Short mmCIF file of C-alpha atoms in Angstrom, two decimals:
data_model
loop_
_atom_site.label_atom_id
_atom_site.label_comp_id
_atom_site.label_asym_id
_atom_site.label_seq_id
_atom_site.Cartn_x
_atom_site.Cartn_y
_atom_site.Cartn_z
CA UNK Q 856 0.00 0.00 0.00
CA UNK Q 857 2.13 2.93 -1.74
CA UNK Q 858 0.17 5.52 1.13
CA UNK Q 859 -1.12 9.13 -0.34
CA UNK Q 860 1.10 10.06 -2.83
CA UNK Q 861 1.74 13.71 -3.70
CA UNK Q 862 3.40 14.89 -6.73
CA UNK Q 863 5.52 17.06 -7.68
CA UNK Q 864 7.43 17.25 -4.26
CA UNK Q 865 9.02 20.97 -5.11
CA UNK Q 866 7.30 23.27 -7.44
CA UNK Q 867 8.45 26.59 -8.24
CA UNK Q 868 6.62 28.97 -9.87
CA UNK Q 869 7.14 32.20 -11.20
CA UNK Q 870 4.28 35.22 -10.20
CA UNK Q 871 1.34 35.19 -12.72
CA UNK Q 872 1.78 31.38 -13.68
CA UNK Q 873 -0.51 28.68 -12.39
CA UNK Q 874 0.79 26.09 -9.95
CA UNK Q 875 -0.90 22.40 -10.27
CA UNK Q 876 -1.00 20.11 -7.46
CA UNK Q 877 -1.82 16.41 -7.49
CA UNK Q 878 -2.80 13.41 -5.38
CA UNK Q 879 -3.90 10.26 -5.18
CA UNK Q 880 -5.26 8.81 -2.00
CA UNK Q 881 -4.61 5.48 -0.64
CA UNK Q 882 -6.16 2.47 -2.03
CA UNK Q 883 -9.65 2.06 -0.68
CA UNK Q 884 -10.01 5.53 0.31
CA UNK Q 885 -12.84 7.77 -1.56
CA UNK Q 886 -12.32 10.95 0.43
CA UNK Q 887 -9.59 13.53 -0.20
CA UNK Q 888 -8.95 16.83 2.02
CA UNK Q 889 -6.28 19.77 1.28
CA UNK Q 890 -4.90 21.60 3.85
CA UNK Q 891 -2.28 24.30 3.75
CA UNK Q 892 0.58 25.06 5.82
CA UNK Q 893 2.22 28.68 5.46
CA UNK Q 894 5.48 28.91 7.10
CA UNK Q 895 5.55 29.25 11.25
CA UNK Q 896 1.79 28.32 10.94
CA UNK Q 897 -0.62 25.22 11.36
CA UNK Q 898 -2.43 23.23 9.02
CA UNK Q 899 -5.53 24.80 7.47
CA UNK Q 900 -8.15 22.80 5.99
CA UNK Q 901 -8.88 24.08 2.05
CA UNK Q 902 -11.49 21.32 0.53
CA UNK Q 903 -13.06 18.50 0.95
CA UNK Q 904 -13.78 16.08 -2.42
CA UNK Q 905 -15.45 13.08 -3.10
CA UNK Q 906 -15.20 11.42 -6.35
CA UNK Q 907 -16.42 13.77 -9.16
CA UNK Q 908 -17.86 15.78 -5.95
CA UNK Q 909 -16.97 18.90 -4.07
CA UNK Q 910 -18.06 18.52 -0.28
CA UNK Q 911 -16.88 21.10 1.51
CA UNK Q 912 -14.65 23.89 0.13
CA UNK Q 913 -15.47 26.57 3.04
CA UNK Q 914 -11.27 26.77 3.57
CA UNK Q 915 -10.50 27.94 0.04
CA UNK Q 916 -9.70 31.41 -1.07
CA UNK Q 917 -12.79 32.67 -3.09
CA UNK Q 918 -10.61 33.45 -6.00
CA UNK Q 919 -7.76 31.61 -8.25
CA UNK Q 920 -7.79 28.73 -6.36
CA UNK Q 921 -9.99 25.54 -7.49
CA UNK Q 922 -9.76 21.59 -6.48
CA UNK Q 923 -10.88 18.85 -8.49
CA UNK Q 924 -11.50 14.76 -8.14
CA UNK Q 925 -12.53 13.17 -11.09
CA UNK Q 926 -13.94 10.05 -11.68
CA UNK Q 927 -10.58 8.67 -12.99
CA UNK Q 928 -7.53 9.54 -12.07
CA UNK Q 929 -5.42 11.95 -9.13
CA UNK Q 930 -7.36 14.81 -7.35
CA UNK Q 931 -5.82 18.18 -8.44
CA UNK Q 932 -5.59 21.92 -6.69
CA UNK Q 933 -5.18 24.08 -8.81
CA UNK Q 934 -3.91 28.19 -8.41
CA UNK Q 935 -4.10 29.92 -11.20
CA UNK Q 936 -1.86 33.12 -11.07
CA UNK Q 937 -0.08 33.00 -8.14
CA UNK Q 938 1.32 35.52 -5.65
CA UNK Q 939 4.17 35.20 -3.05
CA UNK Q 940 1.49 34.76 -0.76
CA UNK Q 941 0.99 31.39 -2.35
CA UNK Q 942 4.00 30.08 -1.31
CA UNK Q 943 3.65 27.16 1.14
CA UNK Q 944 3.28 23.55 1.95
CA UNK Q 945 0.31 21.64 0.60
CA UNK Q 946 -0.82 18.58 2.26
CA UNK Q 947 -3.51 16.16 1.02
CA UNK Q 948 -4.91 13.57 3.10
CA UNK Q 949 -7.21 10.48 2.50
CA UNK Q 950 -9.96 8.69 4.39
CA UNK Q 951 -11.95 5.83 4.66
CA UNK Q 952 -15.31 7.00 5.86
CA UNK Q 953 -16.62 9.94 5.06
CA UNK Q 954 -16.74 11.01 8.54
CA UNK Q 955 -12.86 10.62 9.16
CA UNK Q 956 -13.79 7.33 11.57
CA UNK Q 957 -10.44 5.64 11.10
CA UNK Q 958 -8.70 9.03 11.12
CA UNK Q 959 -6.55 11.14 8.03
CA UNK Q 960 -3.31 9.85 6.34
CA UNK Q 961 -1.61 12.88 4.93
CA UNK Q 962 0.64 12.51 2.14
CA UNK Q 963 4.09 14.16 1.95
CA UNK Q 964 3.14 16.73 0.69
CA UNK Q 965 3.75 19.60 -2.20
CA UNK Q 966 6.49 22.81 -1.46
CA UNK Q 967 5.52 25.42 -3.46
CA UNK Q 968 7.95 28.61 -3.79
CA UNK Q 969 6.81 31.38 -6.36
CA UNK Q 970 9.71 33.73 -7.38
CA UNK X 354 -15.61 27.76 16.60
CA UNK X 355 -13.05 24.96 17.61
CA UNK X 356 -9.74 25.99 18.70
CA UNK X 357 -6.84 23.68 19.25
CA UNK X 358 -4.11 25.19 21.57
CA UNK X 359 -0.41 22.93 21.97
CA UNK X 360 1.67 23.63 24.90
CA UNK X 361 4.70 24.28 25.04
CA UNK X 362 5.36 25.49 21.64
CA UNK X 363 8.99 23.92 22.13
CA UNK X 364 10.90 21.71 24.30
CA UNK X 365 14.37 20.43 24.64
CA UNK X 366 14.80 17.48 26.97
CA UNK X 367 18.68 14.94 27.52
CA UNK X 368 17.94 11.83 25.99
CA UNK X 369 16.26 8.99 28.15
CA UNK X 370 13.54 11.40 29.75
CA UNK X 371 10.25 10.49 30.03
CA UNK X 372 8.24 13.68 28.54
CA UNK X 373 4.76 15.23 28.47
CA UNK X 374 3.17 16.97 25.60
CA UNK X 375 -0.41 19.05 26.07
CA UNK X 376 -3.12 19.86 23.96
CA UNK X 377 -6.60 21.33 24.19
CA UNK X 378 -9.50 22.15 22.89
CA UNK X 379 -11.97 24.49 23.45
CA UNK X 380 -15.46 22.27 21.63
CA UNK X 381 -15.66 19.12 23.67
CA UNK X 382 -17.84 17.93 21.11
CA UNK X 383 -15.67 16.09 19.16
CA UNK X 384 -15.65 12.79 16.76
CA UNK X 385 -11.65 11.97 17.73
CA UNK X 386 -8.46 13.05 18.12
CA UNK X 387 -5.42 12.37 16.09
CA UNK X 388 -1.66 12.96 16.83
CA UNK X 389 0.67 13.27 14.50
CA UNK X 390 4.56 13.33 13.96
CA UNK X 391 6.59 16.13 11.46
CA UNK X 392 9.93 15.99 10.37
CA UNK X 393 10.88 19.17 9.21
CA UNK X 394 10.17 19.87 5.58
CA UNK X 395 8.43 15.94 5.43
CA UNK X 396 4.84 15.15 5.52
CA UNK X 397 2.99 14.34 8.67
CA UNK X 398 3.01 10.79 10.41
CA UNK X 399 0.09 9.68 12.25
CA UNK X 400 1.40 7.96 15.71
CA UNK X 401 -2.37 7.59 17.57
CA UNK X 402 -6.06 8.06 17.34
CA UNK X 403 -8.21 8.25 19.54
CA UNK X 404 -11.88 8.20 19.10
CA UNK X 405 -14.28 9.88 21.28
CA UNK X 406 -15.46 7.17 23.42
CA UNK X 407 -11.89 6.35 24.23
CA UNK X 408 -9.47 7.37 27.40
CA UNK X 409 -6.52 6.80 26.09
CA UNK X 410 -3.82 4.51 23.04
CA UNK X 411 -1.00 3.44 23.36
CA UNK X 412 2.17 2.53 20.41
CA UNK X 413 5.40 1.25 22.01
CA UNK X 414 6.66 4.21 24.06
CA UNK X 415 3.58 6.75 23.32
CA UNK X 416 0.86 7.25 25.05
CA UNK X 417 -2.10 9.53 24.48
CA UNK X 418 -4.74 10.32 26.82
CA UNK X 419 -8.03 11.87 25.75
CA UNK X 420 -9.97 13.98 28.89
CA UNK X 421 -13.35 14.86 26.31
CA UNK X 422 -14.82 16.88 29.51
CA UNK X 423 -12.06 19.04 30.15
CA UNK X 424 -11.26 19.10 26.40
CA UNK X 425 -7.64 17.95 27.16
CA UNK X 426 -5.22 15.36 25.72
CA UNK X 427 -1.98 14.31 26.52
CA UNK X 428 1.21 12.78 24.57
CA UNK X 429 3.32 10.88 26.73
CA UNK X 430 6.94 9.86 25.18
CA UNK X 431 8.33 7.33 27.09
CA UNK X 432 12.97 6.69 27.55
CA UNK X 433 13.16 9.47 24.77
CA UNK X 434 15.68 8.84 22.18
CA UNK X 435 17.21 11.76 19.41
CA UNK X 436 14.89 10.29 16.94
CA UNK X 437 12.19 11.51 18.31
CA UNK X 438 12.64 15.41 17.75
CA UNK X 439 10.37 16.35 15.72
CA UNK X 440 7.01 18.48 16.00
CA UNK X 441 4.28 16.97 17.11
CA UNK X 442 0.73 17.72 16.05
CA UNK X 443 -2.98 17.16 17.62
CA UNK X 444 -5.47 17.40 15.41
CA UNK X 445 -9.37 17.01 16.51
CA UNK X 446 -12.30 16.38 13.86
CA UNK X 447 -15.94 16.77 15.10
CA UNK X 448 -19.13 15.24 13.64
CA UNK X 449 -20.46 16.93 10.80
CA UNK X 450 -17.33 18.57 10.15
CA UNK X 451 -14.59 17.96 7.31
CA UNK X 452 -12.39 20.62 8.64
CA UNK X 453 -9.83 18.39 11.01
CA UNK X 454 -8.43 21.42 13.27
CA UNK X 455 -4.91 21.45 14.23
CA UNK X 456 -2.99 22.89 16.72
CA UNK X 457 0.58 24.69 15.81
CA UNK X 458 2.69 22.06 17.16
CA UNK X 459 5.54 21.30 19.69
CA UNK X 460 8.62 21.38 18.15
CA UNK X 461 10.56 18.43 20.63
CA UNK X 462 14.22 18.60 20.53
CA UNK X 463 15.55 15.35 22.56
CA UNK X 464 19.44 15.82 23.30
CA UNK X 465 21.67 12.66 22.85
#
């Protein structure tokens, strides 16, 4: 069981391009959450996704950011012209139940640095 | 609105101490509580959950107590060793809720 994978592990981006994050959640598990972590801060929850479904997506920034889970394939954030302010860790975790019964695995997350 | 509070923020202890690491919460309604384990610049490892009709887990040398009333847990590190500096994370998830709330961590330093 390869875990939640994240890739790419480093992204840099310059200001104005758009940044694409992906994951893919352990085998078995339906139910993907983003969080972010800015530097010297916690983990803050962005989305929430079923397959093909947004949940919950009261944690994202109203504009250029977006999240995707389709039917087939990795779940993907994506930030469309970003800012300094973008810069962080991204974190995507997995679940079993929908109701996080059996708890989160978090993947190693995504370090992105806009220049 | 839940709020997750870690104390201390930071801690250095010599190497073969038994050590104590605090969190709380201020909505005792919750569904569980999850610790986890970062190594700077990794992802996060989870060590124990704890669901809400639980007291307490226990993995090899940790131990985590949940006090729902009092909206406490605890973190007990048993004959620390180097390896395990690292910060350490409590997270809490209630019913109904997707957003998994974490505190900001205590960064443990464990001295050889």
């Amino acid at each position: 069981n390869a875990g939640v994978m994240q890739n790419p592990r480093h992204l840099v981006r310059r200001r104005g391009q758009e940044a694409r994050l992906r994951c893919s959640p352990m085998k078995g598990h339906s139910h993907v959450y983003w969080y972010r972590q800015l530097p010297e801060e916690g983990l803050k929850f962005m989305v929430y996704l079923q397959k093909e479904n947004i949940i919950d997506e009261s944690g994202m920034p109203k504009e250029r950011f977006s999240a995707e889970f389709p039917k087939e394939g990795p779940s993907i954030l994506r930030i469309q012209q970003v800012v300094r302010g973008d810069s962080a860790a991204y974190f995507c975790a997995s679940s079993l139940q929908s109701d996080g019964g059996y708890g989160y695995t978090f993947g190693s997350g995504t370090r992105l640095t806009v220049v | 609105k839940q709020e997750v509070t870690q104390i201390p923020a930071a801690l250095s202890v010599p190497e073969g101490e038994n050590l104590v690491l605090n969190c709380s919460f201020t909505d005792s309604a919750i569904y569980n509580l999850q610790w986890f384990r970062q190594d700077p610049g990794k992802g996060l490892t989870s060590l124990l959950l704890i669901q809400s009709s639980q007291r307490e887990q226990t993995s090899g040398r940790l131990n985590a107590s949940l006090d729902k009333s009092s909206g406490r847990s605890t973190l007990y590190i048993a004959a620390s060793q180097p390896g395990d500096s690292a910060t350490y994370l409590c997270a809490v998830l209630q019913y109904n809720n997707n957003d998994m709330r974490f505190g900001a961590g205590t960064r443990l330093t464990v001295k050889p």
